[in-house]
Coordinates of N, CA, C and O in Angstrom, one line a residue:
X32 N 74.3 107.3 122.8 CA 73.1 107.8 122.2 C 73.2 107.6 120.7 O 74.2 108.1 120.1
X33 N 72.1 107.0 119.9 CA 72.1 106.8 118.5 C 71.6 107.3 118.0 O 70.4 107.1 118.2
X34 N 72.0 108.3 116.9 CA 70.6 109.6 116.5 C 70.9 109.2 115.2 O 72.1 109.3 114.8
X35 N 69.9 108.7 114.1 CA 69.1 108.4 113.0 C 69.5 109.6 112.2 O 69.1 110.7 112.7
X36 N 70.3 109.7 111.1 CA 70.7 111.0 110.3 C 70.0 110.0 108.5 O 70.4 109.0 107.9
X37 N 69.0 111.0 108.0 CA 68.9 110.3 106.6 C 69.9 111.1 106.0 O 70.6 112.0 106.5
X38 N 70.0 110.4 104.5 CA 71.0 110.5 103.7 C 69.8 110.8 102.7 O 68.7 110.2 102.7
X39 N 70.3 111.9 101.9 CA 69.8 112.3 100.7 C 69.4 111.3 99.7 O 69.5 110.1 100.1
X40 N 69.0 111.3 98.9 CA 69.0 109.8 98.1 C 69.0 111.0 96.4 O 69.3 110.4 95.4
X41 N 68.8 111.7 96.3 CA 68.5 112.3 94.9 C 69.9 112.7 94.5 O 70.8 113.2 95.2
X42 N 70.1 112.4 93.3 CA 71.8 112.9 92.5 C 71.5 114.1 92.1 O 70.4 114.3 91.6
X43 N 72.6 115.2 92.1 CA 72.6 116.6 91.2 C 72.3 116.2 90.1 O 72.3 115.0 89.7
X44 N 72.0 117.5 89.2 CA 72.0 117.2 87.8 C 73.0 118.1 87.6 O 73.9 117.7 86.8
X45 N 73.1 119.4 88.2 CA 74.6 120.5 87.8 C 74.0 121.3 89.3 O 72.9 121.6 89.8
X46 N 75.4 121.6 89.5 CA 75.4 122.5 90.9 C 75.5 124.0 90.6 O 76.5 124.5 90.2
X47 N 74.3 125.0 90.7 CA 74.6 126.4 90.3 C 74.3 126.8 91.7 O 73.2 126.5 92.2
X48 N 75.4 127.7 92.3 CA 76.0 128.1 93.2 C 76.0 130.1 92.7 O 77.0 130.7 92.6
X49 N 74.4 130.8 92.4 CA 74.8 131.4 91.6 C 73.7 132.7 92.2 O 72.6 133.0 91.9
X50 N 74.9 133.6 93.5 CA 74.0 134.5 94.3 C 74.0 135.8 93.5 O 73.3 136.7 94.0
X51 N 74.7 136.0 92.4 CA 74.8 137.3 92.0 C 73.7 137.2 90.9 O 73.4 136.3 90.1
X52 N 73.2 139.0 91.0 CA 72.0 139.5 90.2 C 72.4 139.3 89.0 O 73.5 138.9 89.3
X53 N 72.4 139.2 87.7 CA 72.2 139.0 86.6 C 71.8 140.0 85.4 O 72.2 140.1 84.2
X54 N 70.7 140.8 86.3 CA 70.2 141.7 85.2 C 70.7 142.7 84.8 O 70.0 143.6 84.2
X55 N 72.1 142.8 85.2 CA 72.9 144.0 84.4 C 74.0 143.6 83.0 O 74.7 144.4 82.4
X56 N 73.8 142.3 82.8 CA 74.3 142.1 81.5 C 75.7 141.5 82.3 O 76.1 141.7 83.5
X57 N 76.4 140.7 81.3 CA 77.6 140.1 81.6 C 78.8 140.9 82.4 O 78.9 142.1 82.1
X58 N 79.2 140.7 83.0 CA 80.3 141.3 83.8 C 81.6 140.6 83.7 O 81.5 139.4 83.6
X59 N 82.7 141.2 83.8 CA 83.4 140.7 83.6 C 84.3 139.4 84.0 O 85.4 139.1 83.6
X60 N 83.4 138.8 85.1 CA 83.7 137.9 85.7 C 83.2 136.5 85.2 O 83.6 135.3 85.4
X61 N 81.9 137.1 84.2 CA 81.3 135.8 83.4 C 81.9 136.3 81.8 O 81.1 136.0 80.9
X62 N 83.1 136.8 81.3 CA 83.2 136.6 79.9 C 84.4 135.9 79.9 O 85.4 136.4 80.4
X63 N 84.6 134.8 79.6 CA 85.3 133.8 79.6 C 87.0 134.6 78.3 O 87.0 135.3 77.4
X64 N 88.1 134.0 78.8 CA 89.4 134.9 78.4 C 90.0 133.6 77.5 O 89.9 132.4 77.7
X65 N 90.7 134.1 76.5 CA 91.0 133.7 75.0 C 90.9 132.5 75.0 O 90.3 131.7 74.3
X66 N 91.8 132.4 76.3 CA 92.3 130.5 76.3 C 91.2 129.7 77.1 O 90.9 128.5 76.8
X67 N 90.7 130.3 78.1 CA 89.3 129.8 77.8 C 87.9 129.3 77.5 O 87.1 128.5 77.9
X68 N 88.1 130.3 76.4 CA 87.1 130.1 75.2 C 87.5 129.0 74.1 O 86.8 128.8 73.1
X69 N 89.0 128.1 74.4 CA 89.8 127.9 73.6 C 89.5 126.0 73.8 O 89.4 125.1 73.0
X70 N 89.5 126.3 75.5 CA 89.0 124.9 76.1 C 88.2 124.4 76.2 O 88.1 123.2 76.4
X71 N 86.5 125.9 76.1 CA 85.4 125.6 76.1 C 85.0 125.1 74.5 O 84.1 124.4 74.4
X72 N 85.5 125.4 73.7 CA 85.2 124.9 72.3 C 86.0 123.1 72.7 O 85.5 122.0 72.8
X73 N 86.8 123.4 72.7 CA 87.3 121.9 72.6 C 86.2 120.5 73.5 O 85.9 119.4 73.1
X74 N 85.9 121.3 74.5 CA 85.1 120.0 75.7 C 84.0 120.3 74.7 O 83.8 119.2 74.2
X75 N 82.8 121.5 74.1 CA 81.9 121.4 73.4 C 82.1 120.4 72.2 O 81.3 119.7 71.7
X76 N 83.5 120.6 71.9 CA 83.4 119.7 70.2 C 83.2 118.0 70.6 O 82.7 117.2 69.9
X77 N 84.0 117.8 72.1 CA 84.2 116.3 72.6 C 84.1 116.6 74.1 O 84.9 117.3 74.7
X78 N 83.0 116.1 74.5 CA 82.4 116.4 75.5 C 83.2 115.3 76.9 O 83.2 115.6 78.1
X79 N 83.8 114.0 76.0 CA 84.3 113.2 76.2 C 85.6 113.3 76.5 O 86.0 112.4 77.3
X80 N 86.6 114.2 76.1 CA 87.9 114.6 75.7 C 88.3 114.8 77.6 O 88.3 116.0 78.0
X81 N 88.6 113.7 78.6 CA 88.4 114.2 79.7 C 89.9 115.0 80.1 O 90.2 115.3 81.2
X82 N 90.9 115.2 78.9 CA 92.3 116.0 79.4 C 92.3 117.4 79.0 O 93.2 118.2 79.4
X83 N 91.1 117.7 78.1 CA 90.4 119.2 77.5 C 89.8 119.7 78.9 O 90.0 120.9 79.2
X84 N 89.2 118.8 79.6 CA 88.0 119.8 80.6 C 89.0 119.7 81.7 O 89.0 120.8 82.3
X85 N 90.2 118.5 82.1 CA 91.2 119.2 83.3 C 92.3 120.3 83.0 O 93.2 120.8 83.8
X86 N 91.9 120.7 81.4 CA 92.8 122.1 81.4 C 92.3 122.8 81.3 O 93.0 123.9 81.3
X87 N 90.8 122.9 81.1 CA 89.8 124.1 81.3 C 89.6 124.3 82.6 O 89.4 125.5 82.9
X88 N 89.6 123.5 83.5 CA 89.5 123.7 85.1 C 90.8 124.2 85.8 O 90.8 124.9 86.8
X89 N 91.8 123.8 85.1 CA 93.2 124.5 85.4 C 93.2 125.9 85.3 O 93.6 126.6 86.3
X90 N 92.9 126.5 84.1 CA 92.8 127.6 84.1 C 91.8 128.6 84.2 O 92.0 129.8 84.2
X91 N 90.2 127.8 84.5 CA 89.7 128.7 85.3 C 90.1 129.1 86.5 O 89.7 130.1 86.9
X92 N 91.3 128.1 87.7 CA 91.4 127.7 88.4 C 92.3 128.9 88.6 O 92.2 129.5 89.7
X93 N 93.1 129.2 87.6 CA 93.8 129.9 87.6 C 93.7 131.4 87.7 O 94.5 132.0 88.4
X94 N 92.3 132.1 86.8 CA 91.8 133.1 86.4 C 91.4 133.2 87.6 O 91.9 134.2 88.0
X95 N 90.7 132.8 88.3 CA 89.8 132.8 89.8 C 88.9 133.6 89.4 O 89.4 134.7 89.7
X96 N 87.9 133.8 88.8 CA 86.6 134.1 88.1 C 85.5 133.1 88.4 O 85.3 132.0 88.0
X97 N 84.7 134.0 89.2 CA 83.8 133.2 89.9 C 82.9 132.4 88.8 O 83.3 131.3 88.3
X98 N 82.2 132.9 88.6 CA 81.3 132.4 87.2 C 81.7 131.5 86.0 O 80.9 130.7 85.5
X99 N 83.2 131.7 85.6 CA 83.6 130.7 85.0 C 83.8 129.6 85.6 O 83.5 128.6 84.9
X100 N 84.6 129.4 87.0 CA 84.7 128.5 88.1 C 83.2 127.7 88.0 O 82.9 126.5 87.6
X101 N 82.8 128.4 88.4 CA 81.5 127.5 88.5 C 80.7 126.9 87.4 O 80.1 125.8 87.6
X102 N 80.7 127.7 86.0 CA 80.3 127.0 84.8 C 81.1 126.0 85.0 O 80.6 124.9 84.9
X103 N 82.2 126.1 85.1 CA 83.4 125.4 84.3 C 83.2 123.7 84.9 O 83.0 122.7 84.3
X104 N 83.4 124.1 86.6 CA 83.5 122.9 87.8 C 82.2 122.0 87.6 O 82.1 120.8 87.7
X105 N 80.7 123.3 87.2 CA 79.5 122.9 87.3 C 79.0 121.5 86.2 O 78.3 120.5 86.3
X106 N 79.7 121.9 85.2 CA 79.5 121.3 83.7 C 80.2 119.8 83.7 O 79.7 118.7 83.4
X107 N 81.5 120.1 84.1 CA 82.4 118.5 84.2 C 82.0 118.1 85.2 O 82.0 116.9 85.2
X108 N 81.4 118.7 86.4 CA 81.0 117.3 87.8 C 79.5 116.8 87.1 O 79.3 115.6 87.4
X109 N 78.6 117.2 86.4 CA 77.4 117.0 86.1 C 77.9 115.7 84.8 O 77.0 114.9 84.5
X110 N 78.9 115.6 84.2 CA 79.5 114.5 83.3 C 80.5 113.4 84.3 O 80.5 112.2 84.2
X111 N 81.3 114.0 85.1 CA 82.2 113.2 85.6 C 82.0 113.4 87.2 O 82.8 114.0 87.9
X112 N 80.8 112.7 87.4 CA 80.4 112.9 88.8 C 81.6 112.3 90.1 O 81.7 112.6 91.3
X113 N 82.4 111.4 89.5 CA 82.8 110.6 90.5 C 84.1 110.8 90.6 O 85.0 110.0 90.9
X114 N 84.3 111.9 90.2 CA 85.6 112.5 90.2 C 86.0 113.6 91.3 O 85.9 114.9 91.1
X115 N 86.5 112.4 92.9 CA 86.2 113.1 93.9 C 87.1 114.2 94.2 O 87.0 115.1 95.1
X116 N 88.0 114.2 93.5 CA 88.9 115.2 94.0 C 88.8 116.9 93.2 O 89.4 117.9 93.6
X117 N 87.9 116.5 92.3 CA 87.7 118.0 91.4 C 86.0 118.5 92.3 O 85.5 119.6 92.3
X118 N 85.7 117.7 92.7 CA 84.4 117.9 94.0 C 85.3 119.1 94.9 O 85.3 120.4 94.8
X119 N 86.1 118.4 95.7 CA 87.5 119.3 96.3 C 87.7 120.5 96.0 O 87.6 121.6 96.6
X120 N 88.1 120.2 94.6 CA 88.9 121.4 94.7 C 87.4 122.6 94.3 O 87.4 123.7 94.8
X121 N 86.8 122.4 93.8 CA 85.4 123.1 93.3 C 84.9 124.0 94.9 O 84.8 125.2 95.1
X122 N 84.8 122.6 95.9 CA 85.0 123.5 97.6 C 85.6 124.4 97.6 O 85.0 125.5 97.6
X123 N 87.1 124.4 97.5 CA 87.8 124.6 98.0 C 87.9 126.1 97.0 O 88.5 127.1 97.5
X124 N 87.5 126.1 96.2 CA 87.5 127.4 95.2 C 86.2 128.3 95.8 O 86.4 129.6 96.0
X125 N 85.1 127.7 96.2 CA 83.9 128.3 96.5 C 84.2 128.9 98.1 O 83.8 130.0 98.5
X126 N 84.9 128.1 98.9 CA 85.3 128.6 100.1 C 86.3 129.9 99.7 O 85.9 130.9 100.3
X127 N 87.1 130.1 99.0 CA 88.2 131.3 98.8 C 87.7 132.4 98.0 O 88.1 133.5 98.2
X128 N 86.5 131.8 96.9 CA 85.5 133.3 96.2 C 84.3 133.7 96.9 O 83.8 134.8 96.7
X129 N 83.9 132.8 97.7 CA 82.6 133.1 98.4 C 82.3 133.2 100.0 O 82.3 134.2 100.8
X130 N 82.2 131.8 100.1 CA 82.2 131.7 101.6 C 82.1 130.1 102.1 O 81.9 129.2 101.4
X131 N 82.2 130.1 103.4 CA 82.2 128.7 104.0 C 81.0 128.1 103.7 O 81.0 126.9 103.6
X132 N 79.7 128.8 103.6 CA 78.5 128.3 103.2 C 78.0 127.6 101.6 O 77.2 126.7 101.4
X133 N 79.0 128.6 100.7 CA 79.1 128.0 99.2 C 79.8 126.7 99.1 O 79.4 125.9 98.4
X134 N 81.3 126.4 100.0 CA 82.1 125.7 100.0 C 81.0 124.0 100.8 O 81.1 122.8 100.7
X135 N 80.1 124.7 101.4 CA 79.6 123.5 102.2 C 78.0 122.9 101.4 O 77.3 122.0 101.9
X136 N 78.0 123.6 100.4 CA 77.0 123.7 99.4 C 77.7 122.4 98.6 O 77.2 121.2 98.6
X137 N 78.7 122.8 98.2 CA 79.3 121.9 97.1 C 80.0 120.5 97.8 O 80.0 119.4 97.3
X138 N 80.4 120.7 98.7 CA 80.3 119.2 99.3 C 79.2 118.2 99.7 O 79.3 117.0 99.7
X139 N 78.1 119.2 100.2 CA 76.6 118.6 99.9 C 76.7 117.6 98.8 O 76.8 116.4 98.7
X140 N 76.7 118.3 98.1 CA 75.8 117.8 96.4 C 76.9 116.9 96.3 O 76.5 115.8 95.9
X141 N 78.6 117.1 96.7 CA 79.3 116.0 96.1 C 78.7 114.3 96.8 O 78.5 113.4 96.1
X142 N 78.6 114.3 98.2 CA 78.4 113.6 99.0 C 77.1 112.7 98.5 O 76.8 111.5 98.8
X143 N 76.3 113.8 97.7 CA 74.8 113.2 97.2 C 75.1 112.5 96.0 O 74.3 111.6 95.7
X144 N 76.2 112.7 95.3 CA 76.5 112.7 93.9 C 77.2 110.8 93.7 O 77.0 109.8 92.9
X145 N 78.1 111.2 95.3 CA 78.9 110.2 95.3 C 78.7 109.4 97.1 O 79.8 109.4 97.7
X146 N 78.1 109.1 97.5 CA 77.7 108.7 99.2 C 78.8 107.9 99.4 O 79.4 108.2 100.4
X147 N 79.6 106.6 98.5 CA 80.7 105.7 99.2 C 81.7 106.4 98.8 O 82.3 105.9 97.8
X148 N 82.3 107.6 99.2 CA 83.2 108.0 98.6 C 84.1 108.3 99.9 O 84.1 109.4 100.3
X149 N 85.0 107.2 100.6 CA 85.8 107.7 101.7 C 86.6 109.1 102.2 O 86.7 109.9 103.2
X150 N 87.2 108.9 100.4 CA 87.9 110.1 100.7 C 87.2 111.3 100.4 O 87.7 112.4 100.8
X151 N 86.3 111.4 99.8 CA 85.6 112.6 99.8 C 84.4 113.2 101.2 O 84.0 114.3 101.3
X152 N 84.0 112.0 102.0 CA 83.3 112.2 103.3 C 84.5 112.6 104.5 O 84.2 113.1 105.6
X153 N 85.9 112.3 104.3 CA 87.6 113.0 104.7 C 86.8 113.8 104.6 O 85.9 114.0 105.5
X154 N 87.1 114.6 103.4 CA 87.5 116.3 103.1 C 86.5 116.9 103.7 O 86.7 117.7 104.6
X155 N 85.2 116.6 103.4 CA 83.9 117.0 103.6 C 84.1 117.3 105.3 O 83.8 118.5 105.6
X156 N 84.5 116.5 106.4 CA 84.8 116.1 107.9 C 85.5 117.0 108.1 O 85.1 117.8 108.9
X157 N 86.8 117.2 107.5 CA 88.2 118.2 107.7 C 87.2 119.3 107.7 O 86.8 119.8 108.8
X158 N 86.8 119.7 106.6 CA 86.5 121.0 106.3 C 85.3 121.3 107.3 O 85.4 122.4 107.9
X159 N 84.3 120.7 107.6 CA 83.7 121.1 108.8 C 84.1 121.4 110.2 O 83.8 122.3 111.0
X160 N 85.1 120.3 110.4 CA 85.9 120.3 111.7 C 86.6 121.7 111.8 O 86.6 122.3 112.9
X161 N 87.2 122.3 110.7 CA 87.7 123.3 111.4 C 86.8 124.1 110.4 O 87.6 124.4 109.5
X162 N 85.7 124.7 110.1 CA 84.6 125.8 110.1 C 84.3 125.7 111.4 O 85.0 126.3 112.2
X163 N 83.1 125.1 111.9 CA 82.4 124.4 113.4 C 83.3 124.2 113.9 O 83.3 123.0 114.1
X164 N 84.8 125.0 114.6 CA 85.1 124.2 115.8 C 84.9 124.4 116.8 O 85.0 125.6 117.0
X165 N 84.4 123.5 118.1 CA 84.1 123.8 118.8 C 82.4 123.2 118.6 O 82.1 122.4 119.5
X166 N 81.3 123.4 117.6 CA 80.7 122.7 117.9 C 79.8 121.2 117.6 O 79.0 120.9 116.7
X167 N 80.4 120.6 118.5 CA 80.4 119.5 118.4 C 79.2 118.8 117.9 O 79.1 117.6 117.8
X168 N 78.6 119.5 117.8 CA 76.9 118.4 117.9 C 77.1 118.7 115.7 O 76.9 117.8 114.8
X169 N 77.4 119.8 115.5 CA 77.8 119.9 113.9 C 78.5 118.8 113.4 O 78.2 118.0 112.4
X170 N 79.8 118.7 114.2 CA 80.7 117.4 114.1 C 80.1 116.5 114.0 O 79.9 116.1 112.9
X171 N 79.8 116.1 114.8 CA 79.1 115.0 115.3 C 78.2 114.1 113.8 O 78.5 113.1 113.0
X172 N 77.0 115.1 114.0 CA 76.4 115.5 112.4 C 76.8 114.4 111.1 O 76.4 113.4 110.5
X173 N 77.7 115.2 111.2 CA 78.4 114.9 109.7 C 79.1 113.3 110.0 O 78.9 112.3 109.3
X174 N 80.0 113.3 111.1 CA 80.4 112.1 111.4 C 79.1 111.0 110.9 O 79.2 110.3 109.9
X175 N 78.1 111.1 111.6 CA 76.9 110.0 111.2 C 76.4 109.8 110.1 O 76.0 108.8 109.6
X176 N 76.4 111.4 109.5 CA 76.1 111.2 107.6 C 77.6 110.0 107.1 O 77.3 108.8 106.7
X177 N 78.5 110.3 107.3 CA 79.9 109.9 107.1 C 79.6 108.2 106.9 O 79.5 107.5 105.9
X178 N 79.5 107.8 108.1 CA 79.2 106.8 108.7 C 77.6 105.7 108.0 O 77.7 104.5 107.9
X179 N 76.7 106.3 107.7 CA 75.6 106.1 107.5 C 75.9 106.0 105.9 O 75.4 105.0 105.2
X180 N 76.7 106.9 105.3 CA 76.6 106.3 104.3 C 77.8 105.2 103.8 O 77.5 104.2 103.1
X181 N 78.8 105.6 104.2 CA 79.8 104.4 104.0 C 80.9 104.1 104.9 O 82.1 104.2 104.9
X182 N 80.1 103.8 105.5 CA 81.0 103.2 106.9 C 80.8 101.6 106.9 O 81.5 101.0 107.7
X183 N 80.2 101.1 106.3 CA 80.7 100.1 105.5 C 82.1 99.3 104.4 O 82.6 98.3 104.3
X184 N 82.1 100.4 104.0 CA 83.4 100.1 103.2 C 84.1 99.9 103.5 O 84.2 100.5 104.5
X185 N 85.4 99.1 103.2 CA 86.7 98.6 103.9 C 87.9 99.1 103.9 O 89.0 98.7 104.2
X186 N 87.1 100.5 103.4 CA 88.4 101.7 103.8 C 88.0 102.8 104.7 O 88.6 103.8 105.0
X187 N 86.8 102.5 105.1 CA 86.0 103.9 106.1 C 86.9 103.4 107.6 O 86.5 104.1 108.6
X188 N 87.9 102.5 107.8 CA 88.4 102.9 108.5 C 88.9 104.4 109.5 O 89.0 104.6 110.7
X189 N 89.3 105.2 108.4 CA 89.6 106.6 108.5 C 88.4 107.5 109.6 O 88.3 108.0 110.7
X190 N 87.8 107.4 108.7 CA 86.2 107.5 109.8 C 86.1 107.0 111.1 O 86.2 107.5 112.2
X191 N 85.8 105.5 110.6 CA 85.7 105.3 112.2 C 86.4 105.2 113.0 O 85.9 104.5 113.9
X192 N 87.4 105.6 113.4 CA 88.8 106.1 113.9 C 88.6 107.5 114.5 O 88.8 107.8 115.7
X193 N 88.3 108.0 113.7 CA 88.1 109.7 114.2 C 86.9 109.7 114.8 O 86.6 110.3 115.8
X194 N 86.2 109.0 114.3 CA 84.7 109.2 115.1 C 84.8 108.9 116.0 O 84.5 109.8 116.8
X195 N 85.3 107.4 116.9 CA 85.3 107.0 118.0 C 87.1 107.2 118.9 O 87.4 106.5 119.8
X196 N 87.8 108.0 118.3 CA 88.7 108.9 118.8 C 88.0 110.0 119.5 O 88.0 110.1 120.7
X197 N 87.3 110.9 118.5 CA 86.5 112.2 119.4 C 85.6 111.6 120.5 O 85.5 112.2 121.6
X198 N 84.9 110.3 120.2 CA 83.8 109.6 121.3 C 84.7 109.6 122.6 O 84.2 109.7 123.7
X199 N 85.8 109.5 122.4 CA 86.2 108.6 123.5 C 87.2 109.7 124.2 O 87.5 109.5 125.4
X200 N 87.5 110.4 123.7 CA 88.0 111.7 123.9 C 87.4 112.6 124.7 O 88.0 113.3 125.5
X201 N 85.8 112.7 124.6 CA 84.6 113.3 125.2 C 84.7 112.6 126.2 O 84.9 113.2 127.2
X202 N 84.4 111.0 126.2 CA 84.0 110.6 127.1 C 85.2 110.6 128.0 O 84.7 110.8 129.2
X203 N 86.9 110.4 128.1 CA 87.6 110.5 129.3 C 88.0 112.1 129.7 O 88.8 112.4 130.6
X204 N 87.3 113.0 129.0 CA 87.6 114.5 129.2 C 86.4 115.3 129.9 O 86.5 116.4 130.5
X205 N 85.4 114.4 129.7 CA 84.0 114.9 130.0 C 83.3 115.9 129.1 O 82.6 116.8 129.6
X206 N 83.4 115.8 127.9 CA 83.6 117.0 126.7 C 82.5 116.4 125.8 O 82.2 116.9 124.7

């Protein structure tokens, strides 16, 4: 059976991932700490400086401060969209401060950001496969976004491999 999955077509402009109320004034999770106030001047003075914003991401990375995390991740993917592995780790941050739903937010938008991106429709797969395990029609899902958008490319091998591993898996298991 062939089921028709569209692909997004619109690019982010910046990902705000931002469920907390606001109207109590800064908290301590949005006031940014010496050193990085130290990296946020530096990426403002050179926006361009791209070894300034991977040590500002280091150490928000570090602080685990939601709000900075997400300024921080939000600002450099909205400049340096194609930088699939800070997509990652931005998940992978929003999965451990928030939840599997924020984490699956930000792989959205990465996927929209970047559609031929093998290794980033990987992580995007991993990470659903074991959120959803078990159901399969989720899997599945994502497999055909995966596929749909670059399953073409001459490294989406990885994909189609797993995809018609699980097909075939179903089909001699009855699953």
């Amino acid at each position: 059976e062939v089921v028709e999955v569209e692909v997004p077509q619109n690019k982010p402009d910046m990902i705000v991932l931002d469920d907390i109320n606001d109207d109590d004034g800064p908290g301590p999770d949005e006031i940014p700490t010496a050193e990085e106030k130290g990296f946020w001047k530096a990426v403002e003075d050179n926006p361009n400086d791209f070894a300034s914003w991977t040590y500002l991401l280091q150490v928000v990375e570090k602080n685990g401060k939601l709000k900075q995390i997400q300024k921080a991740f939000s600002s450099f993917l909205a400049l340096y969209p194609y930088c699939y592995g800070y997509w990652k780790k931005y998940a992978d941050q929003m999965k451990k401060l928030l939840s599997n739903d924020a984490a699956y937010e930000v792989y959205n938008e990465a996927v929209v950001a970047i559609p031929l991106s093998v290794d980033l429709w990987t992580y995007f797969i991993h990470f659903i496969a074991e959120w959803k395990e078990g159901d399969e029609n989720e899997i599945r899902t994502i497999y055909q976004r995966a596929v749909a958008a670059c399953g073409q490319d001459y490294r989406s091998d990885k994909i189609w491999e797993r995809s018609s591993s699980g097909r075939s898996r179903r089909i001699s298991t009855g699953f």
